[in-house]
PDB file of C-alpha atoms and ligand atoms in Angstrom:
ATOM      1  CA  MET A   1      -3.146   3.563   7.579  1.00 96.00           C
ATOM      2  CA  HIS A   2      -6.675   4.782   6.881  1.00 98.00           C
ATOM      3  CA  THR A   3      -9.398   6.617   8.803  1.00 98.00           C
ATOM      4  CA  GLN A   4     -13.013   7.667   8.279  1.00 98.00           C
ATOM      5  CA  PHE A   5     -11.797   9.897   5.431  1.00 98.00           C
ATOM      6  CA  SER A   6     -11.071   6.843   3.266  1.00 97.00           C
ATOM      7  CA  TRP A   7     -14.148   5.717   1.331  1.00 96.00           C
ATOM      8  CA  ASP A   8     -13.582   2.044   2.202  1.00 95.00           C
ATOM      9  CA  ALA A   9     -13.002   2.550   5.941  1.00 96.00           C
ATOM     10  CA  PRO A  10     -16.440   2.978   7.566  1.00 94.00           C
ATOM     11  CA  ARG A  11     -14.952   1.900  10.907  1.00 96.00           C
ATOM     12  CA  GLY A  12     -12.085   4.353  10.646  1.00 97.00           C
ATOM     13  CA  ASP A  13     -11.657   6.911  13.427  1.00 98.00           C
ATOM     14  CA  MET A  14      -8.637   9.208  13.453  1.00 98.00           C
ATOM     15  CA  GLU A  15      -8.933  10.354  17.052  1.00 98.00           C
ATOM     16  CA  ALA A  16      -9.427   6.789  18.381  1.00 98.00           C
ATOM     17  CA  THR A  17      -6.487   5.657  16.267  1.00 98.00           C
ATOM     18  CA  CYS A  18      -4.202   8.293  17.773  1.00 98.00           C
ATOM     19  CA  ARG A  19      -5.337   7.256  21.248  1.00 98.00           C
ATOM     20  CA  ARG A  20      -4.574   3.612  20.436  1.00 98.00           C
ATOM     21  CA  ALA A  21      -1.156   4.576  19.002  1.00 97.00           C
ATOM     22  CA  VAL A  22      -0.249   6.335  22.254  1.00 98.00           C
ATOM     23  CA  GLN A  23      -1.556   3.350  24.252  1.00 98.00           C
ATOM     24  CA  ILE A  24       0.650   0.829  22.457  1.00 96.00           C
ATOM     25  CA  GLY A  25       3.681   3.110  22.494  1.00 95.00           C
ATOM     26  CA  LEU A  26       3.991   4.149  18.854  1.00 94.00           C
ATOM     27  CA  PRO A  27       6.053   7.352  18.508  1.00 93.00           C
ATOM     28  CA  ALA A  28       4.413   8.274  15.197  1.00 94.00           C
ATOM     29  CA  ILE A  29       1.614   7.414  12.823  1.00 95.00           C
ATOM     30  CA  ALA A  30       0.950   8.240   9.168  1.00 96.00           C
ATOM     31  CA  PHE A  31      -2.591   8.566   7.815  1.00 97.00           C
ATOM     32  CA  THR A  32      -2.585   7.861   4.091  1.00 97.00           C
ATOM     33  CA  GLU A  33      -6.159   8.247   2.905  1.00 98.00           C
ATOM     34  CA  HIS A  34      -7.387   6.820  -0.372  1.00 98.00           C
ATOM     35  CA  ALA A  35      -7.635   9.142  -3.347  1.00 97.00           C
ATOM     36  CA  ASP A  36      -9.244   6.885  -5.960  1.00 97.00           C
ATOM     37  CA  HIS A  37     -10.803   8.012  -9.206  1.00 96.00           C
ATOM     38  CA  VAL A  38     -11.601   4.861 -11.108  1.00 95.00           C
ATOM     39  CA  GLN A  39     -15.223   4.723 -12.266  1.00 92.00           C
ATOM     40  CA  GLY A  40     -17.521   1.724 -12.509  1.00 91.00           C
ATOM     41  CA  VAL A  41     -15.560  -0.626 -10.243  1.00 93.00           C
ATOM     42  CA  PHE A  42     -16.611   0.306  -6.685  1.00 92.00           C
ATOM     43  CA  ASP A  43     -20.199   1.159  -5.743  1.00 90.00           C
ATOM     44  CA  ASP A  44     -19.321   3.167  -2.651  1.00 92.00           C
ATOM     45  CA  LEU A  45     -16.385   5.180  -3.980  1.00 95.00           C
ATOM     46  CA  ARG A  46     -16.430   8.818  -2.901  1.00 94.00           C
ATOM     47  CA  PRO A  47     -13.814  11.539  -3.286  1.00 95.00           C
ATOM     48  CA  LEU A  48     -11.469  12.446  -0.438  1.00 96.00           C
ATOM     49  CA  ASP A  49     -12.766  15.492   1.451  1.00 97.00           C
ATOM     50  CA  VAL A  50      -9.385  17.188   1.623  1.00 96.00           C
ATOM     51  CA  ALA A  51     -10.442  20.170   3.745  1.00 96.00           C
ATOM     52  CA  ALA A  52     -12.191  18.056   6.381  1.00 97.00           C
ATOM     53  CA  TYR A  53      -9.294  15.596   6.439  1.00 97.00           C
ATOM     54  CA  CYS A  54      -6.665  18.311   6.941  1.00 97.00           C
ATOM     55  CA  GLY A  55      -8.805  19.869   9.676  1.00 97.00           C
ATOM     56  CA  GLU A  56      -9.010  16.589  11.557  1.00 98.00           C
ATOM     57  CA  ILE A  57      -5.226  16.075  11.242  1.00 98.00           C
ATOM     58  CA  GLU A  58      -4.661  19.466  12.889  1.00 98.00           C
ATOM     59  CA  ARG A  59      -7.214  18.720  15.613  1.00 98.00           C
ATOM     60  CA  CYS A  60      -5.550  15.363  16.412  1.00 98.00           C
ATOM     61  CA  ARG A  61      -2.090  16.949  16.469  1.00 98.00           C
ATOM     62  CA  GLY A  62      -3.447  19.313  19.115  1.00 98.00           C
ATOM     63  CA  LEU A  63      -5.048  16.497  21.128  1.00 98.00           C
ATOM     64  CA  PHE A  64      -1.959  14.252  21.073  1.00 98.00           C
ATOM     65  CA  PRO A  65       1.124  16.482  21.233  1.00 97.00           C
ATOM     66  CA  GLY A  66       3.404  13.563  22.145  1.00 97.00           C
ATOM     67  CA  LEU A  67       2.494  11.614  18.995  1.00 97.00           C
ATOM     68  CA  ARG A  68       3.992  12.551  15.648  1.00 96.00           C
ATOM     69  CA  VAL A  69       1.030  12.626  13.251  1.00 97.00           C
ATOM     70  CA  LEU A  70       1.930  12.559   9.578  1.00 96.00           C
ATOM     71  CA  SER A  71      -0.628  13.374   6.922  1.00 97.00           C
ATOM     72  CA  GLY A  72      -0.702  11.531   3.640  1.00 97.00           C
ATOM     73  CA  VAL A  73      -2.611  10.175   0.694  1.00 98.00           C
ATOM     74  CA  GLU A  74      -2.597   6.906  -1.201  1.00 98.00           C
ATOM     75  CA  LEU A  75      -3.038   7.805  -4.853  1.00 98.00           C
ATOM     76  CA  GLY A  76      -4.786   4.953  -6.680  1.00 98.00           C
ATOM     77  CA  GLU A  77      -3.562   4.521 -10.275  1.00 98.00           C
ATOM     78  CA  PRO A  78      -2.447   8.181 -10.505  1.00 98.00           C
ATOM     79  CA  HIS A  79      -0.885   7.498 -13.939  1.00 98.00           C
ATOM     80  CA  ARG A  80      -4.444   6.988 -15.217  1.00 97.00           C
ATOM     81  CA  PHE A  81      -5.765  10.070 -13.398  1.00 97.00           C
ATOM     82  CA  PRO A  82      -3.015  12.709 -13.513  1.00 97.00           C
ATOM     83  CA  ALA A  83      -5.275  15.776 -13.332  1.00 97.00           C
ATOM     84  CA  GLU A  84      -7.413  14.422 -10.481  1.00 97.00           C
ATOM     85  CA  SER A  85      -4.328  13.304  -8.541  1.00 97.00           C
ATOM     86  CA  ALA A  86      -2.586  16.649  -9.009  1.00 97.00           C
ATOM     87  CA  ALA A  87      -5.691  18.444  -7.717  1.00 97.00           C
ATOM     88  CA  VAL A  88      -5.681  16.347  -4.524  1.00 96.00           C
ATOM     89  CA  LEU A  89      -1.988  17.024  -3.921  1.00 97.00           C
ATOM     90  CA  ALA A  90      -2.360  20.741  -4.592  1.00 96.00           C
ATOM     91  CA  ALA A  91      -5.190  20.981  -2.075  1.00 95.00           C
ATOM     92  CA  ALA A  92      -3.742  18.750   0.618  1.00 90.00           C
ATOM     93  CA  GLN A  93       0.015  19.514   0.977  1.00 88.00           C
ATOM     94  CA  VAL A  94       0.565  16.207   2.786  1.00 95.00           C
ATOM     95  CA  ASP A  95       3.699  14.766   4.385  1.00 94.00           C
ATOM     96  CA  ARG A  96       3.591  11.374   2.675  1.00 94.00           C
ATOM     97  CA  VAL A  97       2.361  10.237  -0.752  1.00 96.00           C
ATOM     98  CA  LEU A  98       1.875   6.577  -1.604  1.00 97.00           C
ATOM     99  CA  GLY A  99       1.393   5.396  -5.166  1.00 98.00           C
ATOM    100  CA  SER A 100      -0.684   2.266  -5.548  1.00 98.00           C
ATOM    101  CA  VAL A 101      -2.403  -0.008  -8.005  1.00 98.00           C
ATOM    102  CA  HIS A 102      -5.663  -1.707  -7.070  1.00 97.00           C
ATOM    103  CA  CYS A 103      -7.276  -1.862 -10.501  1.00 97.00           C
ATOM    104  CA  PHE A 104      -5.943  -3.252 -13.761  1.00 97.00           C
ATOM    105  CA  GLU A 105      -7.285  -4.130 -17.181  1.00 96.00           C
ATOM    106  CA  TRP A 106      -8.872  -7.529 -17.511  1.00 96.00           C
ATOM    107  CA  ALA A 107     -10.911  -8.741 -20.486  1.00 93.00           C
ATOM    108  CA  GLY A 108     -11.254  -5.210 -21.812  1.00 93.00           C
ATOM    109  CA  ARG A 109     -12.326  -3.486 -18.605  1.00 93.00           C
ATOM    110  CA  LEU A 110     -10.847  -2.427 -15.278  1.00 95.00           C
ATOM    111  CA  ILE A 111     -11.250  -4.749 -12.313  1.00 96.00           C
ATOM    112  CA  ASP A 112      -9.991  -4.505  -8.743  1.00 96.00           C
ATOM    113  CA  ALA A 113      -7.632  -7.230  -7.505  1.00 95.00           C
ATOM    114  CA  SER A 114     -10.217  -8.028  -4.823  1.00 93.00           C
ATOM    115  CA  GLN A 115     -12.381  -9.369  -7.659  1.00 94.00           C
ATOM    116  CA  LEU A 116      -9.774 -12.064  -8.320  1.00 93.00           C
ATOM    117  CA  ASP A 117     -11.742 -14.502  -6.215  1.00 87.00           C
ATOM    118  CA  ALA A 118     -14.593 -14.278  -8.732  1.00 90.00           C
ATOM    119  CA  LEU A 119     -12.311 -15.516 -11.558  1.00 94.00           C
ATOM    120  CA  PRO A 120     -11.445 -19.169 -12.182  1.00 95.00           C
ATOM    121  CA  ALA A 121      -8.200 -20.057 -10.374  1.00 96.00           C
ATOM    122  CA  ARG A 122      -6.518 -20.841 -13.704  1.00 96.00           C
ATOM    123  CA  ASP A 123      -6.798 -17.144 -14.636  1.00 97.00           C
ATOM    124  CA  ALA A 124      -4.985 -15.927 -11.517  1.00 97.00           C
ATOM    125  CA  PRO A 125      -1.435 -16.026 -12.989  1.00 97.00           C
ATOM    126  CA  ALA A 126      -2.449 -13.953 -16.030  1.00 97.00           C
ATOM    127  CA  ALA A 127      -4.296 -11.517 -13.758  1.00 97.00           C
ATOM    128  CA  MET A 128      -1.171 -11.203 -11.595  1.00 98.00           C
ATOM    129  CA  ARG A 129       0.868 -10.362 -14.690  1.00 98.00           C
ATOM    130  CA  ALA A 130      -1.703  -7.786 -15.766  1.00 98.00           C
ATOM    131  CA  TYR A 131      -1.531  -6.242 -12.282  1.00 98.00           C
ATOM    132  CA  LEU A 132       2.268  -6.065 -12.412  1.00 98.00           C
ATOM    133  CA  GLY A 133       2.074  -4.543 -15.909  1.00 98.00           C
ATOM    134  CA  GLU A 134      -0.145  -1.795 -14.504  1.00 98.00           C
ATOM    135  CA  SER A 135       2.358  -1.287 -11.669  1.00 98.00           C
ATOM    136  CA  LEU A 136       5.153  -0.924 -14.206  1.00 98.00           C
ATOM    137  CA  GLU A 137       3.176   1.861 -15.903  1.00 98.00           C
ATOM    138  CA  LEU A 138       2.830   3.546 -12.523  1.00 98.00           C
ATOM    139  CA  VAL A 139       6.539   3.475 -11.622  1.00 98.00           C
ATOM    140  CA  ARG A 140       7.544   4.597 -15.115  1.00 98.00           C
ATOM    141  CA  SER A 141       5.167   7.562 -14.964  1.00 98.00           C
ATOM    142  CA  ALA A 142       6.108  11.032 -13.755  1.00 97.00           C
ATOM    143  CA  GLN A 143       3.566  10.820 -10.915  1.00 97.00           C
ATOM    144  CA  PRO A 144       4.952  12.267  -7.677  1.00 95.00           C
ATOM    145  CA  PHE A 145       4.852   9.612  -4.975  1.00 96.00           C
ATOM    146  CA  GLU A 146       7.499   8.538  -2.484  1.00 95.00           C
ATOM    147  CA  VAL A 147       6.366   5.051  -1.533  1.00 96.00           C
ATOM    148  CA  LEU A 148       5.200   2.231  -3.804  1.00 98.00           C
ATOM    149  CA  ALA A 149       2.343   0.563  -1.899  1.00 98.00           C
ATOM    150  CA  HIS A 150       1.551  -3.166  -1.636  1.00 97.00           C
ATOM    151  CA  LEU A 151       3.597  -4.396  -4.624  1.00 98.00           C
ATOM    152  CA  ASP A 152       1.891  -7.803  -4.853  1.00 96.00           C
ATOM    153  CA  TYR A 153      -1.575  -6.841  -3.622  1.00 96.00           C
ATOM    154  CA  PRO A 154      -3.417  -9.618  -5.582  1.00 96.00           C
ATOM    155  CA  LYS A 155      -1.808 -12.108  -3.184  1.00 95.00           C
ATOM    156  CA  ARG A 156      -4.436 -11.059  -0.639  1.00 94.00           C
ATOM    157  CA  TYR A 157      -7.153 -12.455  -2.898  1.00 95.00           C
ATOM    158  CA  TRP A 158      -5.181 -15.331  -4.388  1.00 95.00           C
ATOM    159  CA  PRO A 159      -6.928 -18.757  -4.599  1.00 94.00           C
ATOM    160  CA  HIS A 160      -4.252 -20.239  -2.293  1.00 92.00           C
ATOM    161  CA  ASP A 161      -6.243 -23.441  -1.743  1.00 93.00           C
ATOM    162  CA  GLU A 162      -6.305 -24.232  -5.441  1.00 95.00           C
ATOM    163  CA  LEU A 163      -3.058 -22.766  -6.680  1.00 95.00           C
ATOM    164  CA  ALA A 164       0.224 -22.086  -4.899  1.00 94.00           C
ATOM    165  CA  TYR A 165       1.499 -18.521  -5.196  1.00 95.00           C
ATOM    166  CA  ARG A 166       5.234 -18.386  -5.870  1.00 96.00           C
ATOM    167  CA  ASP A 167       7.144 -15.116  -6.247  1.00 97.00           C
ATOM    168  CA  GLU A 168       9.548 -16.901  -8.617  1.00 98.00           C
ATOM    169  CA  ASP A 169       6.763 -17.429 -11.194  1.00 98.00           C
ATOM    170  CA  TYR A 170       6.605 -13.629 -11.641  1.00 98.00           C
ATOM    171  CA  GLU A 171      10.264 -12.829 -11.050  1.00 98.00           C
ATOM    172  CA  GLU A 172      10.845 -11.042 -14.345  1.00 98.00           C
ATOM    173  CA  GLU A 173       7.749  -8.853 -13.991  1.00 98.00           C
ATOM    174  CA  ILE A 174       8.369  -8.107 -10.305  1.00 98.00           C
ATOM    175  CA  ARG A 175      12.004  -7.223 -10.894  1.00 98.00           C
ATOM    176  CA  ALA A 176      11.002  -4.808 -13.681  1.00 98.00           C
ATOM    177  CA  VAL A 177       8.673  -2.962 -11.281  1.00 98.00           C
ATOM    178  CA  LEU A 178      11.357  -2.931  -8.568  1.00 98.00           C
ATOM    179  CA  ARG A 179      13.940  -1.535 -11.016  1.00 98.00           C
ATOM    180  CA  GLY A 180      11.536   1.213 -11.997  1.00 98.00           C
ATOM    181  CA  ALA A 181      10.814   2.048  -8.361  1.00 98.00           C
ATOM    182  CA  ALA A 182      14.525   2.106  -7.496  1.00 97.00           C
ATOM    183  CA  ALA A 183      15.302   4.316 -10.500  1.00 97.00           C
ATOM    184  CA  ARG A 184      12.816   6.956  -9.328  1.00 96.00           C
ATOM    185  CA  GLY A 185      14.187   6.781  -5.739  1.00 94.00           C
ATOM    186  CA  SER A 186      10.975   5.414  -4.225  1.00 96.00           C
ATOM    187  CA  ALA A 187      10.722   3.501  -0.988  1.00 96.00           C
ATOM    188  CA  LEU A 188       9.064   0.096  -1.191  1.00 97.00           C
ATOM    189  CA  GLU A 189       6.194  -0.454   1.203  1.00 97.00           C
ATOM    190  CA  LEU A 190       6.345  -3.554   3.349  1.00 96.00           C
ATOM    191  CA  ASN A 191       2.594  -3.899   3.803  1.00 97.00           C
ATOM    192  CA  THR A 192       1.561  -6.223   6.623  1.00 96.00           C
ATOM    193  CA  THR A 193      -2.181  -6.244   5.739  1.00 94.00           C
ATOM    194  CA  ARG A 194      -3.226  -5.790   9.371  1.00 93.00           C
ATOM    195  CA  GLY A 195      -1.321  -8.882  10.469  1.00 91.00           C
ATOM    196  CA  ALA A 196      -2.988 -11.310   8.045  1.00 92.00           C
ATOM    197  CA  GLU A 197      -1.461 -14.722   7.507  1.00 91.00           C
ATOM    198  CA  PRO A 198       1.954 -13.959   5.881  1.00 90.00           C
ATOM    199  CA  SER A 199       1.454 -15.779   2.540  1.00 89.00           C
ATOM    200  CA  ARG A 200      -1.576 -13.561   1.939  1.00 88.00           C
ATOM    201  CA  GLY A 201      -0.719 -10.506   3.917  1.00 88.00           C
ATOM    202  CA  LEU A 202       2.953  -9.705   3.686  1.00 94.00           C
ATOM    203  CA  CYS A 203       3.231  -7.586   0.550  1.00 95.00           C
ATOM    204  CA  PRO A 204       5.945  -8.317  -0.444  1.00 97.00           C
ATOM    205  CA  GLY A 205       7.645 -11.228   1.308  1.00 96.00           C
ATOM    206  CA  ALA A 206      11.271 -12.122   2.011  1.00 95.00           C
ATOM    207  CA  VAL A 207      12.233 -13.309  -1.504  1.00 97.00           C
ATOM    208  CA  VAL A 208      11.108 -10.050  -3.090  1.00 98.00           C
ATOM    209  CA  LEU A 209      12.898  -7.978  -0.440  1.00 97.00           C
ATOM    210  CA  GLY A 210      16.098  -9.657  -1.601  1.00 97.00           C
ATOM    211  CA  TRP A 211      15.283  -8.707  -5.211  1.00 98.00           C
ATOM    212  CA  TRP A 212      14.572  -5.132  -4.093  1.00 97.00           C
ATOM    213  CA  VAL A 213      18.120  -4.841  -2.768  1.00 97.00           C
ATOM    214  CA  GLU A 214      19.583  -6.443  -5.920  1.00 98.00           C
ATOM    215  CA  GLU A 215      17.639  -4.065  -8.173  1.00 98.00           C
ATOM    216  CA  GLY A 216      18.942  -0.989  -6.356  1.00 96.00           C
ATOM    217  CA  GLY A 217      16.222  -0.410  -3.749  1.00 96.00           C
ATOM    218  CA  ARG A 218      17.477   1.420  -0.678  1.00 94.00           C
ATOM    219  CA  ALA A 219      14.446   2.171   1.480  1.00 95.00           C
ATOM    220  CA  LEU A 220      11.463   0.377   2.985  1.00 96.00           C
ATOM    221  CA  SER A 221       8.333   1.791   4.594  1.00 95.00           C
ATOM    222  CA  THR A 222       6.262  -0.496   6.813  1.00 93.00           C
ATOM    223  CA  GLY A 223       2.495  -0.116   6.803  1.00 95.00           C
ATOM    224  CA  SER A 224      -0.283  -2.083   8.490  1.00 96.00           C
ATOM    225  CA  ASP A 225      -2.851  -0.748   5.995  1.00 96.00           C
ATOM    226  CA  ALA A 226      -5.246  -0.678   8.970  1.00 97.00           C
ATOM    227  CA  HIS A 227      -8.782   0.550   8.199  1.00 97.00           C
ATOM    228  CA  SER A 228      -9.832   0.673  11.891  1.00 97.00           C
ATOM    229  CA  PRO A 229      -8.055   1.728  15.103  1.00 97.00           C
ATOM    230  CA  GLU A 230      -7.478  -1.701  16.648  1.00 97.00           C
ATOM    231  CA  MET A 231      -5.516  -2.967  13.644  1.00 96.00           C
ATOM    232  CA  ILE A 232      -2.661  -0.464  13.673  1.00 97.00           C
ATOM    233  CA  ALA A 233       0.882  -1.878  13.681  1.00 95.00           C
ATOM    234  CA  MET A 234      -0.426  -5.438  13.249  1.00 96.00           C
ATOM    235  CA  GLY A 235       2.292  -7.624  11.734  1.00 95.00           C
ATOM    236  CA  PHE A 236       5.086  -5.121  12.423  1.00 93.00           C
ATOM    237  CA  GLU A 237       7.154  -7.566  14.456  1.00 94.00           C
ATOM    238  CA  LEU A 238       7.403  -9.961  11.535  1.00 95.00           C
ATOM    239  CA  ALA A 239       7.997  -7.066   9.128  1.00 95.00           C
ATOM    240  CA  SER A 240      10.900  -5.737  11.158  1.00 93.00           C
ATOM    241  CA  ARG A 241      12.464  -9.203  11.339  1.00 95.00           C
ATOM    242  CA  LEU A 242      12.240  -9.545   7.550  1.00 95.00           C
ATOM    243  CA  ALA A 243      13.528  -6.026   6.937  1.00 95.00           C
ATOM    244  CA  GLU A 244      16.529  -6.548   9.165  1.00 94.00           C
ATOM    245  CA  ALA A 245      17.262  -9.985   7.685  1.00 95.00           C
ATOM    246  CA  ALA A 246      17.325  -8.358   4.228  1.00 95.00           C
ATOM    247  CA  GLY A 247      19.940  -5.875   5.462  1.00 95.00           C
ATOM    248  CA  PHE A 248      17.772  -2.901   6.392  1.00 95.00           C
ATOM    249  CA  ARG A 249      17.969  -1.027   9.669  1.00 93.00           C
ATOM    250  CA  PRO A 250      15.439   1.380  11.210  1.00 90.00           C
ATOM    251  CA  ASN A 251      15.896   5.088  10.611  1.00 85.00           C
ATOM    252  CA  ASP A 252      14.185   7.977  12.361  1.00 78.00           C
ATOM    253  CA  ASP A 253      11.513   8.309   9.706  1.00 76.00           C
ATOM    254  CA  PRO A 254       8.261   6.794  11.028  1.00 68.00           C
ATOM    255  CA  ALA A 255       8.130   3.155   9.967  1.00 68.00           C
ATOM    256  CA  GLY A 256      11.159   3.666   7.756  1.00 83.00           C
ATOM    257  CA  TYR A 257      14.149   1.472   7.049  1.00 85.00           C
ATOM    258  CA  TRP A 258      17.331   2.152   5.114  1.00 88.00           C
ATOM    259  CA  LEU A 259      19.710  -0.385   3.699  1.00 83.00           C
ATOM    260  CA  ARG A 260      22.660  -0.870   6.032  1.00 75.00           C
TER     261      ARG A 260
HETATM  262 ZN1   ZN B   1      -4.114   0.265  -1.254  1.00 63.37          ZN
END
């Protein structure tokens, strides 16, 4: 999840999040702050302040000794920004690295999947394929990340009222990304999008979890993707039901599942 150190989380608060985690009985929490470098897409993008972030992690570990606090980063499109991403990792020495795609090429420029709702609904399938193509570049790159984040992120912004989203329409493209992720030994994130309605917020859903197993995937990592304290662990009940139905069982890694 994210805190005030992520550029898009103005309501983030690491200390309050740890307090909430203890309150609801979580044994551990992982903070995976955004490290994004794409230019010209977001107005409010700012670089991760690695030193301040690491300082706050240490302070919170001291304040909440009973909570296991993992540090982390979510590298946005690191295959496009290898030098910038390497600099963040060299400075931060974090416990957990997520690799993610938010932005992909559309009509000759980069757009974020959240801008999907500004496109005509008929363009959504092609945009989804462009997104998955970008994800394939990511998993085939040599970028060092352990968890592939929100595999089908555009679903959050899909024009569901006008056009049904079906995993099967993108099976070939999704399976290619899953094969690449399995080949590099990555875990697949089961992102619950802070408990949003499952067709929009469960990234990915049950069908794709089945494909993950078939393509050689062995590990899952659940994440609420919360950007404020009250949203942590939202949707985890549903996620654990899906994970277990797909043959995964919890391990002792925070939010981790291995194939049975
Ligand atoms: Zn993300």
